[in-house]
mmCIF file of C-alpha atoms in Angstrom:
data_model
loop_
_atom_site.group_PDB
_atom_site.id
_atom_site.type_symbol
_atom_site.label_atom_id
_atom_site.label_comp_id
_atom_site.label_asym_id
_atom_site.label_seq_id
_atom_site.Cartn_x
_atom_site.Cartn_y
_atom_site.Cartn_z
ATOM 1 C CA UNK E 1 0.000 0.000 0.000
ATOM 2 C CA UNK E 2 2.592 2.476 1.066
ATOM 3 C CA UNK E 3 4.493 1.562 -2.758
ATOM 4 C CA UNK E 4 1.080 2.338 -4.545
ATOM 5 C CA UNK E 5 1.303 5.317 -2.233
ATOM 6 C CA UNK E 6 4.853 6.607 -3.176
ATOM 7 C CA UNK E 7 4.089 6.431 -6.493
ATOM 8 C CA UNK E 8 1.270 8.169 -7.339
ATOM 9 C CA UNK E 9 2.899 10.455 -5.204
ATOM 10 C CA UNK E 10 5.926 10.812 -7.018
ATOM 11 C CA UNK E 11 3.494 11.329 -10.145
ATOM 12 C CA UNK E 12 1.279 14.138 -8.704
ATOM 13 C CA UNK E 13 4.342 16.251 -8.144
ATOM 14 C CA UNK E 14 5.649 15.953 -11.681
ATOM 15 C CA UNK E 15 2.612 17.244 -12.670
ATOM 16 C CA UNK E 16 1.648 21.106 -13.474
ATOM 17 C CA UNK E 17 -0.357 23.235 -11.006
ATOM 18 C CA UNK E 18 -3.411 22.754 -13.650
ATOM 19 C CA UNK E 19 -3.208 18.625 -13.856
ATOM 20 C CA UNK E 20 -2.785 18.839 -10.238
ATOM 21 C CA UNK E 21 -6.020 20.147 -9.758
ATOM 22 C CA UNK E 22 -7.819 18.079 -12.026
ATOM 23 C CA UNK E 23 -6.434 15.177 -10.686
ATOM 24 C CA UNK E 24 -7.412 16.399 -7.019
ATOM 25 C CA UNK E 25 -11.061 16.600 -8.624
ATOM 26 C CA UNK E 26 -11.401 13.447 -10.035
ATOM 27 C CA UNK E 27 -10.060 11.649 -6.907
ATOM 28 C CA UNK E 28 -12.214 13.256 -4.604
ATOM 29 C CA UNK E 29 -15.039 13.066 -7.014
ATOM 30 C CA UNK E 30 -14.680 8.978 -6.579
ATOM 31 C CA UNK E 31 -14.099 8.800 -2.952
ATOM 32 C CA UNK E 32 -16.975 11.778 -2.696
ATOM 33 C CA UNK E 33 -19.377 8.352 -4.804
ATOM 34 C CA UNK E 34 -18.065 5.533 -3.082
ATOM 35 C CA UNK E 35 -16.553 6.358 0.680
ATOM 36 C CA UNK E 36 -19.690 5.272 2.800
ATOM 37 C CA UNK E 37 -18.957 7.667 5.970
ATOM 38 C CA UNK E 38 -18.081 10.890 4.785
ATOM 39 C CA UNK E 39 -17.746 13.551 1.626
ATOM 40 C CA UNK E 40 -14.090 15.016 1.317
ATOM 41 C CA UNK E 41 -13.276 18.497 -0.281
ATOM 42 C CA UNK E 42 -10.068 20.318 -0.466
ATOM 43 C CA UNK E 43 -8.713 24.075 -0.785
ATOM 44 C CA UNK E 44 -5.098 25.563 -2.268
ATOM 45 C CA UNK E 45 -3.318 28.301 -1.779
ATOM 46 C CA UNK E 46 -0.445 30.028 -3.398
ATOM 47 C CA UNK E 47 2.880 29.436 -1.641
ATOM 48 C CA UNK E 48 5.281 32.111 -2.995
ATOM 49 C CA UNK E 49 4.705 35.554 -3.968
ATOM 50 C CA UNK E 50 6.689 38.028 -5.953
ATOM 51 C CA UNK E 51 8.287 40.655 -4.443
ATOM 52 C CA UNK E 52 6.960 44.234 -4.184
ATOM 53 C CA UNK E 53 7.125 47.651 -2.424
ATOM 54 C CA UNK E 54 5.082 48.807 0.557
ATOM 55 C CA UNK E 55 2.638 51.294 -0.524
ATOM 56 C CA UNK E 56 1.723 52.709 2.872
ATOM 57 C CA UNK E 57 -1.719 54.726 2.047
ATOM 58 C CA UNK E 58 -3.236 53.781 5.889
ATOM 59 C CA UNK E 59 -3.438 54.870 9.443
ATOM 60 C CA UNK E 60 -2.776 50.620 10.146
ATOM 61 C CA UNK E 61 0.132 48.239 11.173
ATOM 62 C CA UNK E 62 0.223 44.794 10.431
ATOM 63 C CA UNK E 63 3.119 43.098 13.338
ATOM 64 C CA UNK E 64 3.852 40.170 12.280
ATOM 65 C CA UNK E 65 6.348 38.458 15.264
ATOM 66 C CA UNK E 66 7.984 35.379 15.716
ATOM 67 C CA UNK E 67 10.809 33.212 14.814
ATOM 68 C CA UNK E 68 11.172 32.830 10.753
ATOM 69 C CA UNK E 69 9.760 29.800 9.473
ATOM 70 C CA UNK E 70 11.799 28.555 6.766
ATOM 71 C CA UNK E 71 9.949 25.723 5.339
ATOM 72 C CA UNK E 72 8.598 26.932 2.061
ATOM 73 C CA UNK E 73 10.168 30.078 2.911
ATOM 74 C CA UNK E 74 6.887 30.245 4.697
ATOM 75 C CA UNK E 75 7.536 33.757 6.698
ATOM 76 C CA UNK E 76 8.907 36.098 3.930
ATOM 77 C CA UNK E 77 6.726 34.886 1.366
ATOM 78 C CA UNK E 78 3.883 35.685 3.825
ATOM 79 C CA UNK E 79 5.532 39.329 4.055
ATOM 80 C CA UNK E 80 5.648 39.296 -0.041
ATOM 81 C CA UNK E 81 1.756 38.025 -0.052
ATOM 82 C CA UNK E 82 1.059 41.269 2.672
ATOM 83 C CA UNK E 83 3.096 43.955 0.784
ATOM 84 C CA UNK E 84 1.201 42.902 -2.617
ATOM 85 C CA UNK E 85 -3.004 42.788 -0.832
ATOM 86 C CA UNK E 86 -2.461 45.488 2.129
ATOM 87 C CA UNK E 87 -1.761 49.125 2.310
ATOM 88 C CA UNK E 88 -0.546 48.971 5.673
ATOM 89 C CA UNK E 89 2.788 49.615 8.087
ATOM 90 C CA UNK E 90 4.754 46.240 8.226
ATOM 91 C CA UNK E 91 6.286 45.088 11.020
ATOM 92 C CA UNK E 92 8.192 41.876 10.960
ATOM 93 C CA UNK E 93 9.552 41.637 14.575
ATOM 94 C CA UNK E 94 11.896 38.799 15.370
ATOM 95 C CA UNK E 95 14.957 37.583 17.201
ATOM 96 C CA UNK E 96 18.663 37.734 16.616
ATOM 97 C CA UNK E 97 20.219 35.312 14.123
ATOM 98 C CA UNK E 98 16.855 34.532 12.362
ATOM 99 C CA UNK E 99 17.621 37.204 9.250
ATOM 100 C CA UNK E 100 20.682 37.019 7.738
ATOM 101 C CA UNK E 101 22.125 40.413 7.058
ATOM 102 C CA UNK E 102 20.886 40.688 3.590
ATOM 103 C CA UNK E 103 17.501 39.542 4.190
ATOM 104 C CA UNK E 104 17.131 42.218 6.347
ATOM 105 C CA UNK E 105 18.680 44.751 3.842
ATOM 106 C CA UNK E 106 16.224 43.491 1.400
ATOM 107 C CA UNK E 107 13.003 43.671 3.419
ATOM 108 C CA UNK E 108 13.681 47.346 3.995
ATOM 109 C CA UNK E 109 13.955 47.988 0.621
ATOM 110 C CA UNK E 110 10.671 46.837 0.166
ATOM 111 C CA UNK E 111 9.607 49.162 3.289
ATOM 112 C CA UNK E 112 9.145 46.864 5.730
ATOM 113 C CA UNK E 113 10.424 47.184 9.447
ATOM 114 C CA UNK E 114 12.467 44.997 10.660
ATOM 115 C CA UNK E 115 13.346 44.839 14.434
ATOM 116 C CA UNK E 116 15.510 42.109 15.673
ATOM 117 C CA UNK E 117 15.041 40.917 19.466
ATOM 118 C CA UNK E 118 17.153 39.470 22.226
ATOM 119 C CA UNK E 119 14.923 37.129 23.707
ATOM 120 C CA UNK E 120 14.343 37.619 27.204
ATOM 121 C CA UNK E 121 15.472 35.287 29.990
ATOM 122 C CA UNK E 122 12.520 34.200 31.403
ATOM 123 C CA UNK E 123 9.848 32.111 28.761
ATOM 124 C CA UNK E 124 7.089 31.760 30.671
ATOM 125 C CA UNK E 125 4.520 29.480 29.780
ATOM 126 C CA UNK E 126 4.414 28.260 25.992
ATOM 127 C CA UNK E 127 7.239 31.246 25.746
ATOM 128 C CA UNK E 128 4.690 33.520 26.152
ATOM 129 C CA UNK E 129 7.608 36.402 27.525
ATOM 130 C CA UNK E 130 8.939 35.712 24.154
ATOM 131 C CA UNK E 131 5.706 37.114 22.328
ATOM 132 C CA UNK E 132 4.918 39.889 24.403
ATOM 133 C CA UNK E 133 8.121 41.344 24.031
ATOM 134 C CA UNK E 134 8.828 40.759 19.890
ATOM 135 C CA UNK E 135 4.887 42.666 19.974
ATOM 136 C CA UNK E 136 5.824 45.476 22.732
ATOM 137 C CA UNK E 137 8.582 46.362 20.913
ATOM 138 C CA UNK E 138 6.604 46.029 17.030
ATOM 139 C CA UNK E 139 3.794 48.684 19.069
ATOM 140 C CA UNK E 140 6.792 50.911 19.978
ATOM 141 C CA UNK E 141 7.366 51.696 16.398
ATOM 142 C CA UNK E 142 3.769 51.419 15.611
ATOM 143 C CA UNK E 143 3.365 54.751 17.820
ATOM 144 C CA UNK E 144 6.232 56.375 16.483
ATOM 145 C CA UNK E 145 5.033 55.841 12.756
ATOM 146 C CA UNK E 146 1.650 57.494 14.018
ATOM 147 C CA UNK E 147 -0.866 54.212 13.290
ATOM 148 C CA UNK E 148 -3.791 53.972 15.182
ATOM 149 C CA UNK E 149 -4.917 50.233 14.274
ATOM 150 C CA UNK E 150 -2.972 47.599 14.728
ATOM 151 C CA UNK E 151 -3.217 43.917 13.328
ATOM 152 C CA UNK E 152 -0.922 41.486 15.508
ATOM 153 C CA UNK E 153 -0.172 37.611 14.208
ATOM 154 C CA UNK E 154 2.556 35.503 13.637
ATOM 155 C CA UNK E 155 5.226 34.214 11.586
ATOM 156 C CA UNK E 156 3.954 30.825 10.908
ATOM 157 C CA UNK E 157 0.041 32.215 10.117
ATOM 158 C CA UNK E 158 -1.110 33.849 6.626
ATOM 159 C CA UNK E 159 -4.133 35.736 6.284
ATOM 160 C CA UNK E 160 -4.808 35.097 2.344
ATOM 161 C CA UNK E 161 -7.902 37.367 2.331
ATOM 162 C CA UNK E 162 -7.267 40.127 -0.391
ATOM 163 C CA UNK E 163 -7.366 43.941 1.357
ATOM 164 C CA UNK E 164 -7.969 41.856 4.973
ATOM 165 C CA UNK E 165 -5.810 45.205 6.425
ATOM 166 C CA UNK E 166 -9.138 47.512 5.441
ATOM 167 C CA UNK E 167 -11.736 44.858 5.652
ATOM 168 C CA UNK E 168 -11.136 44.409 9.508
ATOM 169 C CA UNK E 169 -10.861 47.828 10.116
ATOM 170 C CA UNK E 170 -13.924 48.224 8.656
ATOM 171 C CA UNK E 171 -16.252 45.173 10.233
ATOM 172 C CA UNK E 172 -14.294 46.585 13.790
ATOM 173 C CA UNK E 173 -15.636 49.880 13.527
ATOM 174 C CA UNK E 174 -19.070 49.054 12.852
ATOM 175 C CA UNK E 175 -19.407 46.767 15.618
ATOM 176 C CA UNK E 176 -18.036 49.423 17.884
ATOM 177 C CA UNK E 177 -20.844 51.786 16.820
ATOM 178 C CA UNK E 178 -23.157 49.351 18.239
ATOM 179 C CA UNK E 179 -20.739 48.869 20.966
ATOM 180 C CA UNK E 180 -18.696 51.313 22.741
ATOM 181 C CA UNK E 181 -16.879 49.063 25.108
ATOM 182 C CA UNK E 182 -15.163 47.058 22.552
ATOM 183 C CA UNK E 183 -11.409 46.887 22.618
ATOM 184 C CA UNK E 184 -10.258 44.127 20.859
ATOM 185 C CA UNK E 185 -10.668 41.412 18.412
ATOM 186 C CA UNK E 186 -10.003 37.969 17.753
ATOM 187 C CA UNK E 187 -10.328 34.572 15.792
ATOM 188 C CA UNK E 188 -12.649 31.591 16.314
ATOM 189 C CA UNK E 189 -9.529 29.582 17.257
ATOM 190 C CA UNK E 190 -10.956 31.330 20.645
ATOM 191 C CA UNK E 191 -12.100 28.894 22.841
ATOM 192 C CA UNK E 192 -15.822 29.105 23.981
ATOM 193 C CA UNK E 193 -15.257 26.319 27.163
ATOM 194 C CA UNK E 194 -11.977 27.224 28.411
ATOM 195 C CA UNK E 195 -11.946 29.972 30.385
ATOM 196 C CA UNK E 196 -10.745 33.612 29.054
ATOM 197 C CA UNK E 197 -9.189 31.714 26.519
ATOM 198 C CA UNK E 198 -9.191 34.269 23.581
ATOM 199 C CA UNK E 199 -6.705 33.249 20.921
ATOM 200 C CA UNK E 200 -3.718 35.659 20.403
ATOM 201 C CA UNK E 201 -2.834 33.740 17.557
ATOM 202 C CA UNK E 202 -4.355 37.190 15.223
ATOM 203 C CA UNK E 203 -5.461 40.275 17.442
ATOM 204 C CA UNK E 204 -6.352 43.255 15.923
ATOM 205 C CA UNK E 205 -7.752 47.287 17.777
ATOM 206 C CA UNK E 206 -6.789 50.517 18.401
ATOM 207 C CA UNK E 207 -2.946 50.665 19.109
ATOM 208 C CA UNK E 208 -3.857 51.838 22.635
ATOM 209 C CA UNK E 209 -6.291 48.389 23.259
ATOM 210 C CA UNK E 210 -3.206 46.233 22.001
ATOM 211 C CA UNK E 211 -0.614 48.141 24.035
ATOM 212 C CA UNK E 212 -2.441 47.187 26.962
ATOM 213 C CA UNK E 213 -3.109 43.810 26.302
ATOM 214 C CA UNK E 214 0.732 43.276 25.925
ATOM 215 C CA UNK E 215 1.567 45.921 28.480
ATOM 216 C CA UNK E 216 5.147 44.326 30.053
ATOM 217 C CA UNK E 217 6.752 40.877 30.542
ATOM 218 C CA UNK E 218 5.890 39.023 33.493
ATOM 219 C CA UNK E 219 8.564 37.290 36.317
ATOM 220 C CA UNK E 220 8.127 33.507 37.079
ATOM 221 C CA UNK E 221 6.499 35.049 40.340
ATOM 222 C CA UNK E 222 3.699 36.058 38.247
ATOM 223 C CA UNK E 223 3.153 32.795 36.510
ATOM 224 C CA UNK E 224 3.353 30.975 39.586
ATOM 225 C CA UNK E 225 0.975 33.013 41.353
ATOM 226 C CA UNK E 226 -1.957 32.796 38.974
ATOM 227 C CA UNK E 227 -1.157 29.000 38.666
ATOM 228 C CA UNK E 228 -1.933 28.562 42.335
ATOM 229 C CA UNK E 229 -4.836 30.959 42.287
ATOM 230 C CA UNK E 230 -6.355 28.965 39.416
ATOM 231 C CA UNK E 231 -5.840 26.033 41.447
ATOM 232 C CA UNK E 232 -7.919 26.933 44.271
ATOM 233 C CA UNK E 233 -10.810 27.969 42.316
ATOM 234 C CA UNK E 234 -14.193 26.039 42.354
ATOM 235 C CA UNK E 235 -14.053 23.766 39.138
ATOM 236 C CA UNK E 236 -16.876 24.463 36.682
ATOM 237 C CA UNK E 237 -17.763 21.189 35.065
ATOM 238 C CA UNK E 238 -19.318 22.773 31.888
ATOM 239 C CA UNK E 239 -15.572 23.845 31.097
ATOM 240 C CA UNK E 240 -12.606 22.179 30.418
ATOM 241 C CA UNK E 241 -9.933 21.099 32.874
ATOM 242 C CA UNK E 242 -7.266 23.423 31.140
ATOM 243 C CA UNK E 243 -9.184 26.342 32.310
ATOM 244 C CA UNK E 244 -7.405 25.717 35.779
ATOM 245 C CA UNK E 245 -3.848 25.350 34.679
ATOM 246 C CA UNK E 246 -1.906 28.497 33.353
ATOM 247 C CA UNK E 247 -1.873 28.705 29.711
ATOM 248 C CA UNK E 248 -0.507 31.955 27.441
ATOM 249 C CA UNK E 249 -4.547 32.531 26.408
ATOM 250 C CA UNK E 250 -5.825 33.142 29.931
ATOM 251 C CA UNK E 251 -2.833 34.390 31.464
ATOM 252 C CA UNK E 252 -2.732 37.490 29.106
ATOM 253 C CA UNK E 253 -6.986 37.572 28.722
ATOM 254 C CA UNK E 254 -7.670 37.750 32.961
ATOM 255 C CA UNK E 255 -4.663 39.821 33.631
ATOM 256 C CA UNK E 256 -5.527 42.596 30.940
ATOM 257 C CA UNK E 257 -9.353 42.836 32.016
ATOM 258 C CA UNK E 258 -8.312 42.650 35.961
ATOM 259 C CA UNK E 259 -5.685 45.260 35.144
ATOM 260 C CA UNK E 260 -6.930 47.758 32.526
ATOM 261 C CA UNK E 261 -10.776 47.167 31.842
ATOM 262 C CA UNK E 262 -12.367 45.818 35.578
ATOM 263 C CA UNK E 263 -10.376 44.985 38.528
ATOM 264 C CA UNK E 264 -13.452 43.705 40.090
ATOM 265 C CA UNK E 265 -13.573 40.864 37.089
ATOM 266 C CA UNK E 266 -13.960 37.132 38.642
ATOM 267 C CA UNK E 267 -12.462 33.965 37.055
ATOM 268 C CA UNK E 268 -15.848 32.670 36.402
ATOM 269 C CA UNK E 269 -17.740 31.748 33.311
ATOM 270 C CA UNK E 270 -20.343 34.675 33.880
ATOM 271 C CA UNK E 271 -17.638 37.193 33.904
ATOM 272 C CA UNK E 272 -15.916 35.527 30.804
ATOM 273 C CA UNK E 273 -18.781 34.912 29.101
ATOM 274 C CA UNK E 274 -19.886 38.982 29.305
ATOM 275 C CA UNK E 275 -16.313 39.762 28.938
ATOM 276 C CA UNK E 276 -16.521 37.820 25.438
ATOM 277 C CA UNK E 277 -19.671 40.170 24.530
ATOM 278 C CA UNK E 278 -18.606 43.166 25.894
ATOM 279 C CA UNK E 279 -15.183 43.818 25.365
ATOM 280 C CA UNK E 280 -14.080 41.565 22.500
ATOM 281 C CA UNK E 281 -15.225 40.773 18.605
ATOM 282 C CA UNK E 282 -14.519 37.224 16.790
ATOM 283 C CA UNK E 283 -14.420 36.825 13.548
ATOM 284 C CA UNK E 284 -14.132 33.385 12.049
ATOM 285 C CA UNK E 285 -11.089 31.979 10.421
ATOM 286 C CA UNK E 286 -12.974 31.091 6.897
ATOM 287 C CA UNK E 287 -13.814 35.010 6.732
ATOM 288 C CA UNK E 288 -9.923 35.088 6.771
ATOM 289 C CA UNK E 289 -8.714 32.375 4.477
ATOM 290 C CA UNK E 290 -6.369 31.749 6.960
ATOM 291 C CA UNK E 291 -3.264 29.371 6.832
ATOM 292 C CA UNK E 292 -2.012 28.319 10.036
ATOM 293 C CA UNK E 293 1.949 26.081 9.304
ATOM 294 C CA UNK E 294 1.176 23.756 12.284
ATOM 295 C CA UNK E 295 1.504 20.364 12.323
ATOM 296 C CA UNK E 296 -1.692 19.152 11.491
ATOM 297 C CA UNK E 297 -2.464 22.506 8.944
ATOM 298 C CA UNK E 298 -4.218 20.073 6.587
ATOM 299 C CA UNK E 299 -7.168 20.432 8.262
ATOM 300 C CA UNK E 300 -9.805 23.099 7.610
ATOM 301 C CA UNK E 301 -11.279 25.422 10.581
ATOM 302 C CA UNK E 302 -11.952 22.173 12.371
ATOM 303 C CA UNK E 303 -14.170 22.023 15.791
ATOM 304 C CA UNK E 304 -11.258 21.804 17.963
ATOM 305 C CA UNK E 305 -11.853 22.137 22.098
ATOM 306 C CA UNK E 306 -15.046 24.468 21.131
ATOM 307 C CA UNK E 307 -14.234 26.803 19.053
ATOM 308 C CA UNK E 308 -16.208 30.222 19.539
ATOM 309 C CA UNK E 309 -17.393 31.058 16.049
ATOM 310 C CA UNK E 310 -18.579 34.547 15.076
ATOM 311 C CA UNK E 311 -22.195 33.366 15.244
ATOM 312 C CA UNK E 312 -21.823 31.779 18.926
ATOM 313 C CA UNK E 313 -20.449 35.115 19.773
ATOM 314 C CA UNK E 314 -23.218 37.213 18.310
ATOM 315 C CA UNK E 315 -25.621 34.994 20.608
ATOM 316 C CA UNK E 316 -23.704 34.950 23.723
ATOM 317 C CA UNK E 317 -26.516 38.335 24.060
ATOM 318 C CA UNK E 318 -26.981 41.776 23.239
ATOM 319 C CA UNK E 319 -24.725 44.678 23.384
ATOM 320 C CA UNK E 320 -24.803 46.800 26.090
ATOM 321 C CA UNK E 321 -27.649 44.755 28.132
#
């Protein structure tokens, strides 16, 4: 089987992008007829871009942080993809040794900015330190190049959707109309049953809102600390058990909304839940034709641990009540 495998294999790849497509239809077209559990479809994506200036005609900044993911040349042909479908600031913030010397000379030529980090000496959990300070210090220069939106992800995430820069600028600001407390938005990869667990994977909001949310880096004290306190809460059975351990999600969530929005804010689902409505917007990943490099990135905005769609979020109740 694994022969039979390897070989068709081998003869996809000598084919051109067009027979690779029709092949891809046919196949699925016959397991689609004859596979008695389940219907299979597919999606593709470009993965290199041409190169091309920044034309900065926008008050926004698109931070892209991280270390550079080489594979496919995955992180500078994401930069290539954002310079050719946004008219935005970029910011590709990363750490020392990542960018050889003329890569760097060469993204500034196209007009991107390029800061490179030390990374910090304490990780915290999932290297969380290691975030907040590549996106502190991609803000810093945000403020100094006047921008008052800001759209944070990653190095090893592509947002495919053409214009996405203007497009969630736009959807933002007409929710806030409706809503004057909201601050911030987010994915569905934003989990509905774990606890403040809104994804930081893509953020976007006013460069204020996101300068909050990653305010300063945080001591193995601080970590420790809201491990135990999460340990002596009462359990919620609705919600998952990972709720109660620290993760990088609901570390960053609780402590920004005790420390900037409500210091009266509980670790409860009531106060999450209205937390979600109030002070946050989701917007689904298929909106985004997003492209997250993971290990298992062949699958397509799958249910994973509950994901909070933008529909469960637009039901979670009305603004303002």
């Amino acid at each position: 089987m694994k022969t039979i495998i390897s070989f068709l294999l081998k003869i996809f790849l000598l084919l051109n992008s067009k027979y690779k497509i029709k092949f891809l239809n046919k196949t699925l077209r016959i397991f689609n007829d004859y596979d008695k559990d389940f219907f299979f479809s597919y999606n593709y994506r470009k993965k290199f871009f041409k190169e091309s200036k920044n034309k900065i005609n926008n008050k926004i900044s698109i931070i892209v942080q991280g270390p550079i993911i080489r594979k496919n040349n995955f992180t500078l042909n994401t930069i290539n993809l954002y310079l050719r479908n946004c008219n935005s600031c970029i910011i590709l913030s990363t750490w020392e040794n990542e960018l050889s010397t003329l890569e760097i000379k060469s993204l500034k030529k196209k007009g991107v900015n390029v800061l490179i980090n030390k990374l910090p000496k304490i990780k915290g959990p999932r290297n969380l330190n290691y975030q907040i300070l590549s996106t502190i210090n991609a803000i810093k220069i945000s403020k100094l190049k006047k921008k008052f939106f800001i759209i944070k992800t990653r190095t090893d995430f592509r947002i495919y959707l053409e214009k996405f820069d203007i497009k969630i600028l736009k959807l933002f600001n007409s929710f806030k109309k409706k809503n004057k407390y909201l601050r911030i938005g987010s994915t569905s990869f934003t989990l509905q049953k774990r606890l403040f667990s809104v994804s930081d994977i893509l953020m976007f909001g006013t460069t204020k809102n996101l300068s909050d949310y990653f305010s300063k880096l945080y001591s193995d004290k601080e970590f420790l600390n809201f491990n135990s306190f999460l340990k002596k809460l009462k359990k919620e059975n609705f919600f998952l058990k990972e709720s109660y351990s620290c993760f990088p999600e609901n570390f960053l969530c609780y402590n920004y909304l005790k420390l900037k929005v409500n210091k009266n804010i509980k670790y409860n689902s009531k106060n999450y839940l209205d937390s979600l409505k109030k002070y946050f917007f989701i917007i689904d990943n298929s909106i985004l034709d997003i492209f997250w490099y993971k290990y298992n990135h062949q699958y397509e905005y799958r249910e994973y641990n509950h994901q909070l769609k933008f529909l469960d979020w637009l039901n979670l109740g009305r603004f303002n009540d």
